[in-house]
GROMACS .gro file of C-alpha atoms in nm:
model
  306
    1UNK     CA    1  10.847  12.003   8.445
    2UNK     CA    2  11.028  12.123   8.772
    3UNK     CA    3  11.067  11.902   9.050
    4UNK     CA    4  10.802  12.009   9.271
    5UNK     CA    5  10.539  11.989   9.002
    6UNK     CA    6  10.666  11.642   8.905
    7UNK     CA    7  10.616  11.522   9.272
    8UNK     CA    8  10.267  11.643   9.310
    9UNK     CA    9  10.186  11.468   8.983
   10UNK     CA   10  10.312  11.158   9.098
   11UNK     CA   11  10.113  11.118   9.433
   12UNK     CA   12   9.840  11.212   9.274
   13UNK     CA   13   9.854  10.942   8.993
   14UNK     CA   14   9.924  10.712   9.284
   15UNK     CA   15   9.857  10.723   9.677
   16UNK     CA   16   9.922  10.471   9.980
   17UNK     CA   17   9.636  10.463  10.209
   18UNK     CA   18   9.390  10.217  10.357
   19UNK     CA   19   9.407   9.864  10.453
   20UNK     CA   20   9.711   9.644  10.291
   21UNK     CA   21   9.795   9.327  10.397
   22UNK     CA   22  10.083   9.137  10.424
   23UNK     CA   23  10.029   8.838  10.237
   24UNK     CA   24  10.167   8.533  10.380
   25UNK     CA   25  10.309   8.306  10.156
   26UNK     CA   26  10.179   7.908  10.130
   27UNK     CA   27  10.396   7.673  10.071
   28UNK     CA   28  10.299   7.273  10.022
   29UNK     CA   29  10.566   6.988   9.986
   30UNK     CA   30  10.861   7.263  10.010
   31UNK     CA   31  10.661   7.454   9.724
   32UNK     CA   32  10.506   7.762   9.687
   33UNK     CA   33  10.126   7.649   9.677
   34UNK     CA   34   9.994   7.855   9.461
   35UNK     CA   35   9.628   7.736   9.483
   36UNK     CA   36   9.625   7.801   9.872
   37UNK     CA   37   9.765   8.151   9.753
   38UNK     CA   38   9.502   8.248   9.520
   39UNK     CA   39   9.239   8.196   9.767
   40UNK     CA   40   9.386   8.382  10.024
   41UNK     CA   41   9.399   8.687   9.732
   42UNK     CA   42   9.043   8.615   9.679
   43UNK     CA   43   8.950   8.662  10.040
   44UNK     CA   44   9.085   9.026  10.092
   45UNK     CA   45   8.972   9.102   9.764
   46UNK     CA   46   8.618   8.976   9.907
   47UNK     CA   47   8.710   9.164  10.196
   48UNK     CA   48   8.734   9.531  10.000
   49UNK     CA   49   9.129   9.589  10.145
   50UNK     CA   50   9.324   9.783   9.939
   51UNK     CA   51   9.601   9.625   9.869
   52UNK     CA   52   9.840   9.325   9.919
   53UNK     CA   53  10.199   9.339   9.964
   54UNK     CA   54  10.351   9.048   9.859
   55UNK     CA   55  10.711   8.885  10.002
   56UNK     CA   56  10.755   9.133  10.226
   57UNK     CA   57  10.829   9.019  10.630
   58UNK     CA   58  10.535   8.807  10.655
   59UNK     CA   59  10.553   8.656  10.346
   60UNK     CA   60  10.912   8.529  10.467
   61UNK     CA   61  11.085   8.689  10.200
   62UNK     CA   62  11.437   8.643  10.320
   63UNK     CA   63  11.412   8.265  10.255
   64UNK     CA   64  11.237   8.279   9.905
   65UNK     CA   65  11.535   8.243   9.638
   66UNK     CA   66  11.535   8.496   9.356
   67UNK     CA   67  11.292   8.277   9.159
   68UNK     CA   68  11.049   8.208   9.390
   69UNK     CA   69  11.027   8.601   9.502
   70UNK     CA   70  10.964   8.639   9.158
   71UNK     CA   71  10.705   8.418   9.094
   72UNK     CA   72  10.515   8.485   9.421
   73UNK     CA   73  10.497   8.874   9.270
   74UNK     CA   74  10.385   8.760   8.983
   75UNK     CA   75  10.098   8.548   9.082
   76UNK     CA   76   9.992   8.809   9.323
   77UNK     CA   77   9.935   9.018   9.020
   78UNK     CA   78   9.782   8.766   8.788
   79UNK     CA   79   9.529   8.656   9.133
   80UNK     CA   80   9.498   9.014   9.215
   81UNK     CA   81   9.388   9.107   8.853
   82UNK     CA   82   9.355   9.487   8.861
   83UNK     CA   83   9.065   9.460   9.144
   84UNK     CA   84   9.333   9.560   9.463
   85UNK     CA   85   9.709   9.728   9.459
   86UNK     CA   86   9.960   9.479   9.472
   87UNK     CA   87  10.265   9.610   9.590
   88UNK     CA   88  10.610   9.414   9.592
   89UNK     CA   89  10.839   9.376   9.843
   90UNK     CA   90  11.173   9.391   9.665
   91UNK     CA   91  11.419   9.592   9.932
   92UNK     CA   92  11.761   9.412   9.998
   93UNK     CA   93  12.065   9.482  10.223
   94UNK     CA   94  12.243   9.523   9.863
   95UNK     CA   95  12.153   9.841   9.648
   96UNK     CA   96  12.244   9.651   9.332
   97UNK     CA   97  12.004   9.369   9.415
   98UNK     CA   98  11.724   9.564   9.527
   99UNK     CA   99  11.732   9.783   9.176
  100UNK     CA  100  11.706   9.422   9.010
  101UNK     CA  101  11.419   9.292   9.157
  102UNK     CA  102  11.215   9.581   9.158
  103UNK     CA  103  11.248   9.639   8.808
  104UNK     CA  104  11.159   9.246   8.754
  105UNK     CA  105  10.843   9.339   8.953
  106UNK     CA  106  10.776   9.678   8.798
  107UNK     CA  107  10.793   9.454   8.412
  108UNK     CA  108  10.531   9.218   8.585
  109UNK     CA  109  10.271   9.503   8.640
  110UNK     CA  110  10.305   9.577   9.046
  111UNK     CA  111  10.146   9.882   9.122
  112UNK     CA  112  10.413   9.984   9.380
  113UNK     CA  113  10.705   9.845   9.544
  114UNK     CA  114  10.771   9.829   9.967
  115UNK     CA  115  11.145   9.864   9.985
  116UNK     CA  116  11.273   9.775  10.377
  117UNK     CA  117  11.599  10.003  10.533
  118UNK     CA  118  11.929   9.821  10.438
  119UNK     CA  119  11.974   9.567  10.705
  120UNK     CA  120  12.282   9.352  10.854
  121UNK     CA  121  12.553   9.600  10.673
  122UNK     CA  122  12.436   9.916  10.919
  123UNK     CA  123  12.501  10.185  10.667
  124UNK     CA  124  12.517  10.566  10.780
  125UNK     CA  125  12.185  10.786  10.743
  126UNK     CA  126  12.401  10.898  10.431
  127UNK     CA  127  12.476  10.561  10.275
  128UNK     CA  128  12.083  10.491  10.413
  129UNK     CA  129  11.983  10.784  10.155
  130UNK     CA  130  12.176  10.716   9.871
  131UNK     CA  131  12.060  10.319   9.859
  132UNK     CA  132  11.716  10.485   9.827
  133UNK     CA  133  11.760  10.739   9.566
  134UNK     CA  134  11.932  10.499   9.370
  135UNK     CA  135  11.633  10.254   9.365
  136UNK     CA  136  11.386  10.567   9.305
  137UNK     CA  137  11.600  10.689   8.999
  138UNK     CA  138  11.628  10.330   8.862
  139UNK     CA  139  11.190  10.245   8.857
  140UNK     CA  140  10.899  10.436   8.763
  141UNK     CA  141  10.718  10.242   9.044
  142UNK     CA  142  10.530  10.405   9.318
  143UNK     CA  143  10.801  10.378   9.663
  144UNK     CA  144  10.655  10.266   9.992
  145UNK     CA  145  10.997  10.284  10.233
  146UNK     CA  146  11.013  10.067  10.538
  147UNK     CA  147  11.120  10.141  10.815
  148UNK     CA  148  11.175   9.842  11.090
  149UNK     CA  149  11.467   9.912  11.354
  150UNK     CA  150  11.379   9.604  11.549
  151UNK     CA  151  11.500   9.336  11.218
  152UNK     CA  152  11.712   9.545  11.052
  153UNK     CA  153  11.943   9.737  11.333
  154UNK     CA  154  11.895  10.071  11.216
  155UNK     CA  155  11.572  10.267  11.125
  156UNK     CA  156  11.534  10.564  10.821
  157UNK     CA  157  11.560  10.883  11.014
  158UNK     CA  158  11.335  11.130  11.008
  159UNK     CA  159  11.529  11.362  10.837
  160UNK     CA  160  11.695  11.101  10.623
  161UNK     CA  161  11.284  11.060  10.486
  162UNK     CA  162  11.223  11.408  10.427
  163UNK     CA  163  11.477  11.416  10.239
  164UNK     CA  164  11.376  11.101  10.009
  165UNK     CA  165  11.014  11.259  10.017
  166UNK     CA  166  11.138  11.630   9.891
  167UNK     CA  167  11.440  11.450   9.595
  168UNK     CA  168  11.240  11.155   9.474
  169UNK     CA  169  10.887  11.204   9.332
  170UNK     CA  170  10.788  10.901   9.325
  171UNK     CA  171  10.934  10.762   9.707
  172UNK     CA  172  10.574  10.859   9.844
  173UNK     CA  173  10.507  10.686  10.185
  174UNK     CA  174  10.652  10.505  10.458
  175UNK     CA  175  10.569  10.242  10.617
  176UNK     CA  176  10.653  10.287  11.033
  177UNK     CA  177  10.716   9.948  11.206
  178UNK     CA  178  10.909  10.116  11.477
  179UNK     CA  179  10.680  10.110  11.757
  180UNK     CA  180  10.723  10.491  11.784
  181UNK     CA  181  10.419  10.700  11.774
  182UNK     CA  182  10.620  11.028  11.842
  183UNK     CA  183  10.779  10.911  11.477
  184UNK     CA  184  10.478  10.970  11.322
  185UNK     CA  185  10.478  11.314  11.491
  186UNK     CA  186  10.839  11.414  11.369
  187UNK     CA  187  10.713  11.238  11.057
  188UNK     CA  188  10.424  11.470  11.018
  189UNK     CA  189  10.635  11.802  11.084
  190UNK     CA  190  10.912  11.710  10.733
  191UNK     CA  191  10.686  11.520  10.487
  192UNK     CA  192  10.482  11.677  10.221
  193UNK     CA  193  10.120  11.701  10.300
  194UNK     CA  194  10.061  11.424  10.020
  195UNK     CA  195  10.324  11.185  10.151
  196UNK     CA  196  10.147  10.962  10.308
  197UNK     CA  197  10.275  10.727  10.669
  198UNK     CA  198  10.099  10.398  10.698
  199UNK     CA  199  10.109  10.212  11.073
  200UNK     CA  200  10.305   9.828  11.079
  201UNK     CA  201  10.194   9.722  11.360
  202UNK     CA  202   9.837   9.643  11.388
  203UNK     CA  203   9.815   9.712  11.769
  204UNK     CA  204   9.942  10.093  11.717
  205UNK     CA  205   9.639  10.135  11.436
  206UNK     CA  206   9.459  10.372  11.657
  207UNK     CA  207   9.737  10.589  11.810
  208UNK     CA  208   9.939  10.587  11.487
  209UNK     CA  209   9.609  10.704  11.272
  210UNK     CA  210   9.536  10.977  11.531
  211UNK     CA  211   9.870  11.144  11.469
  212UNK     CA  212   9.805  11.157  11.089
  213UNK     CA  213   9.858  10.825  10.918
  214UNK     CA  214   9.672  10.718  10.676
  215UNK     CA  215   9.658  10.350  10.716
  216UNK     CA  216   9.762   9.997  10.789
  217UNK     CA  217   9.997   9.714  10.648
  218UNK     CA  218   9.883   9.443  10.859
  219UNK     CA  219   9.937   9.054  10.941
  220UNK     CA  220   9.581   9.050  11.113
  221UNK     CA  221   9.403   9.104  10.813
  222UNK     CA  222   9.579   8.764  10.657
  223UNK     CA  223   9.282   8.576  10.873
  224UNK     CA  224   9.048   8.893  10.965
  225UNK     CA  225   9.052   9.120  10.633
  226UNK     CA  226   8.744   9.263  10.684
  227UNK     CA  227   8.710   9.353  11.035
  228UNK     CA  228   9.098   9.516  10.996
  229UNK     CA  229   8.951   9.724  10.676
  230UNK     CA  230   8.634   9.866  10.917
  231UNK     CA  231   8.904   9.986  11.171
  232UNK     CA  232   9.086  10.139  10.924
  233UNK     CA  233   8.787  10.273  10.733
  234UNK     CA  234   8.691  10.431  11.083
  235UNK     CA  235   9.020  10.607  11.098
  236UNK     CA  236   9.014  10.753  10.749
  237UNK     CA  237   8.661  10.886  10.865
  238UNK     CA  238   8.768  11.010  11.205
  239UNK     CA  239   8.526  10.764  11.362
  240UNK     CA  240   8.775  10.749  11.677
  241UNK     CA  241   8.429  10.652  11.880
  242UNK     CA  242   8.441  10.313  11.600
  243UNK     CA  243   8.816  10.285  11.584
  244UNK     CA  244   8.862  10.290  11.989
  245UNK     CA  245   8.517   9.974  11.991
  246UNK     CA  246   8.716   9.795  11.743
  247UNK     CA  247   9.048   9.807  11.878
  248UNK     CA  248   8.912   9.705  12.224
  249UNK     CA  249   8.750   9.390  12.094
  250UNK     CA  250   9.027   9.247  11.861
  251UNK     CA  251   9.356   9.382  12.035
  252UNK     CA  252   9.365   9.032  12.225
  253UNK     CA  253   9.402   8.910  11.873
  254UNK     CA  254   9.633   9.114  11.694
  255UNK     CA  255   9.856   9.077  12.016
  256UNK     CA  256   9.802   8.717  12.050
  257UNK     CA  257   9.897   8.636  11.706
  258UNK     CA  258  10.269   8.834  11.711
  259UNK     CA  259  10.346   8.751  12.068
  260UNK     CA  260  10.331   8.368  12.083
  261UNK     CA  261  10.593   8.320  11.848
  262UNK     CA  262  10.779   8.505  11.565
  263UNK     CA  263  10.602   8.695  11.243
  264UNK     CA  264  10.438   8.508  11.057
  265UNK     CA  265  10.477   8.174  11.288
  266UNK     CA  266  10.157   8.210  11.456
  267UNK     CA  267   9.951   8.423  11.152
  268UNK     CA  268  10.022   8.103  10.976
  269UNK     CA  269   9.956   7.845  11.234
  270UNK     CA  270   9.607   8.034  11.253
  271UNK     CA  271   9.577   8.022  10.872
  272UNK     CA  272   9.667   7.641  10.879
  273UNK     CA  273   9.375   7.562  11.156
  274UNK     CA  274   9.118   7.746  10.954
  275UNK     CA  275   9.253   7.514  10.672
  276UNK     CA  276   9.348   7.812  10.466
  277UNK     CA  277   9.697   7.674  10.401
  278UNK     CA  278   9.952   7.397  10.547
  279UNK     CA  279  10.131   7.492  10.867
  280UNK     CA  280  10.465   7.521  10.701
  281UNK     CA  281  10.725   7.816  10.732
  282UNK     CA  282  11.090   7.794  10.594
  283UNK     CA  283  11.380   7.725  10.797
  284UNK     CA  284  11.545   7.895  11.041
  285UNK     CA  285  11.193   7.943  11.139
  286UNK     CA  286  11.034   7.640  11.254
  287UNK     CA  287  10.617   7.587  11.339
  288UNK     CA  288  10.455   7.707  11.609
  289UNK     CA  289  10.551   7.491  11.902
  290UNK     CA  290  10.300   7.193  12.031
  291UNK     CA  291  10.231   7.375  12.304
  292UNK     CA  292  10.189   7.665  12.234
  293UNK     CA  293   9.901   7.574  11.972
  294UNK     CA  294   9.616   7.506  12.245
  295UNK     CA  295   9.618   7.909  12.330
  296UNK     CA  296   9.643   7.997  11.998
  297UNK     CA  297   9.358   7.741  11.896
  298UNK     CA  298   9.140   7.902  12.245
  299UNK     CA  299   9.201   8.222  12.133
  300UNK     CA  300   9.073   8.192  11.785
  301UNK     CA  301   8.775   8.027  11.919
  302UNK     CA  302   8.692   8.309  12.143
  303UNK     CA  303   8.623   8.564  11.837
  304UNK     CA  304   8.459   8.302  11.600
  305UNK     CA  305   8.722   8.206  11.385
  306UNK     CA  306   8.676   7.854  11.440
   0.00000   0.00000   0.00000
């Protein structure tokens, strides 16, 4: 089977569009609370989204040790049960490590993997490619790149993702947390028609869908799953009319909830007043500040979430 063939048959088996969310992850008593977990699984199952990605930036996976990444994969999965995607955040800074835990989560049944640019070690767009190719030719999973200049110093280049898209047939989306929407155009001019670019910031939804992506991962949806899942559902029926009402109404929201403090500080200070989980992130991060909680508390109020 030649390459080209092989690629096609790959996106088809397997495509990255609609609503995913980026599953926060609950901890109780310095634990992993794996009730609290399940029923936030349940909810955007409830909620129709397509997918979950599990221990990726919002679900503070540079503080997880190996074991606990694992097991928070894992019981995504098992919660999950077939119904949505789950797809695995299992990138690293270190090529070696990455190709470990994403064949861990491929042998647990994920039905794709996120895998986040190399960060801290700056590596040229070169050593940027090869880290990438190695992962793809190690796993049979489905490859959802991520790019994210603002945590990780460098971004994938355009041309660095063309590349990926044309070599490895199963690397088959990106997910663009730059803040760019002329990416998505330079994007749009390289990639294969069924590569597909999903938006990673919730505010950029609208813009980044009108240039040709395909959907969302969001933080949003953690508390709002199925009001994020009708703006994306407008988009993917080029409802802009829809798209433009909802982003109007709930930008104060999305905005509100990654400007008071650091991702996922405030998603899961909102969580924790809803009494979906404990207020409890891992150190270096540190709760949402005392007083910072009466805005975020007013703000929920004002669209009905308390």
């Amino acid at each position: 089977m030649g390459v080209n063939v092989l690629v096609e048959t790959v996106r088809k088996i397997m495509k990255f569009q609609g609503l995913y969310t980026a599953i926060v992850t609950p901890f109780v008593n310095g634990r992993i609370d794996e009730d609290a977990f399940e029923k936030l699984i349940e909810d955007q199952v409830a909620a129709g989204v397509t997918g979950v990605v599990a221990v990726g930036t919002t679900g503070e996976s540079p503080t997880l040790d190996v074991n606990e990444h694992l097991l928070v994969i894992r019981l995504a999965v098992k919660f999950a049960a077939g119904r949505i995607q789950v797809i695995a955040g299992t990138g690293a800074n270190s090529t070696a490590e990455a190709i470990h835990m994403t064949l861990e989560a491929e042998e647990a049944g994920v039905d794709g993997t996120l895998q986040v640019c190399p960060y801290y070690n700056k590596p040229s767009q070169a050593g940027v490619y090869a880290h990438f190719k190695a992962i793809a030719d190690a796993t049979k999973l489905p490859i959802m790149l991520y790019s994210i200049p603002g945590r990780c110093g460098i971004e994938i280049g355009v041309e660095t993702i063309a590349r990926l898209a044309k070599d490895c047939p199963n690397i088959i989306c990106v997910k663009e947390a730059g803040g760019s929407v002329d990416r998505v155009n330079q994007l749009m001019q390289v990639v294969p028609e069924d590569f597909t670019i999903l938006c990673g910031d919730d505010g950029l939804t609208v813009p980044f869908m009108s240039c040709g992506a395909v959907g969302l991962v969001s933080v949003t949806s953690n508390l709002v799953p199925g009001i994020m899942n009708e703006l994306v559902q407008a988009g993917l029926n080029q409802d802009m009319a829809e798209m433009l009402r909802l982003q109007k109404k709930y930008y104060p929201l999305m905005k509100g909830l990654m400007s008071l403090d650091t991702n996922p500080v405030p998603i899961k200070a909102a969580l924790a007043m809803r009494g979906d989980i404990q207020d409890c992130v891992r150190l270096p991060l540190v709760p949402l500040a005392e007083e910072k909680k009466p805005k975020l508390e007013a703000l929920l109020k004002s669209f009905s979430i308390l």
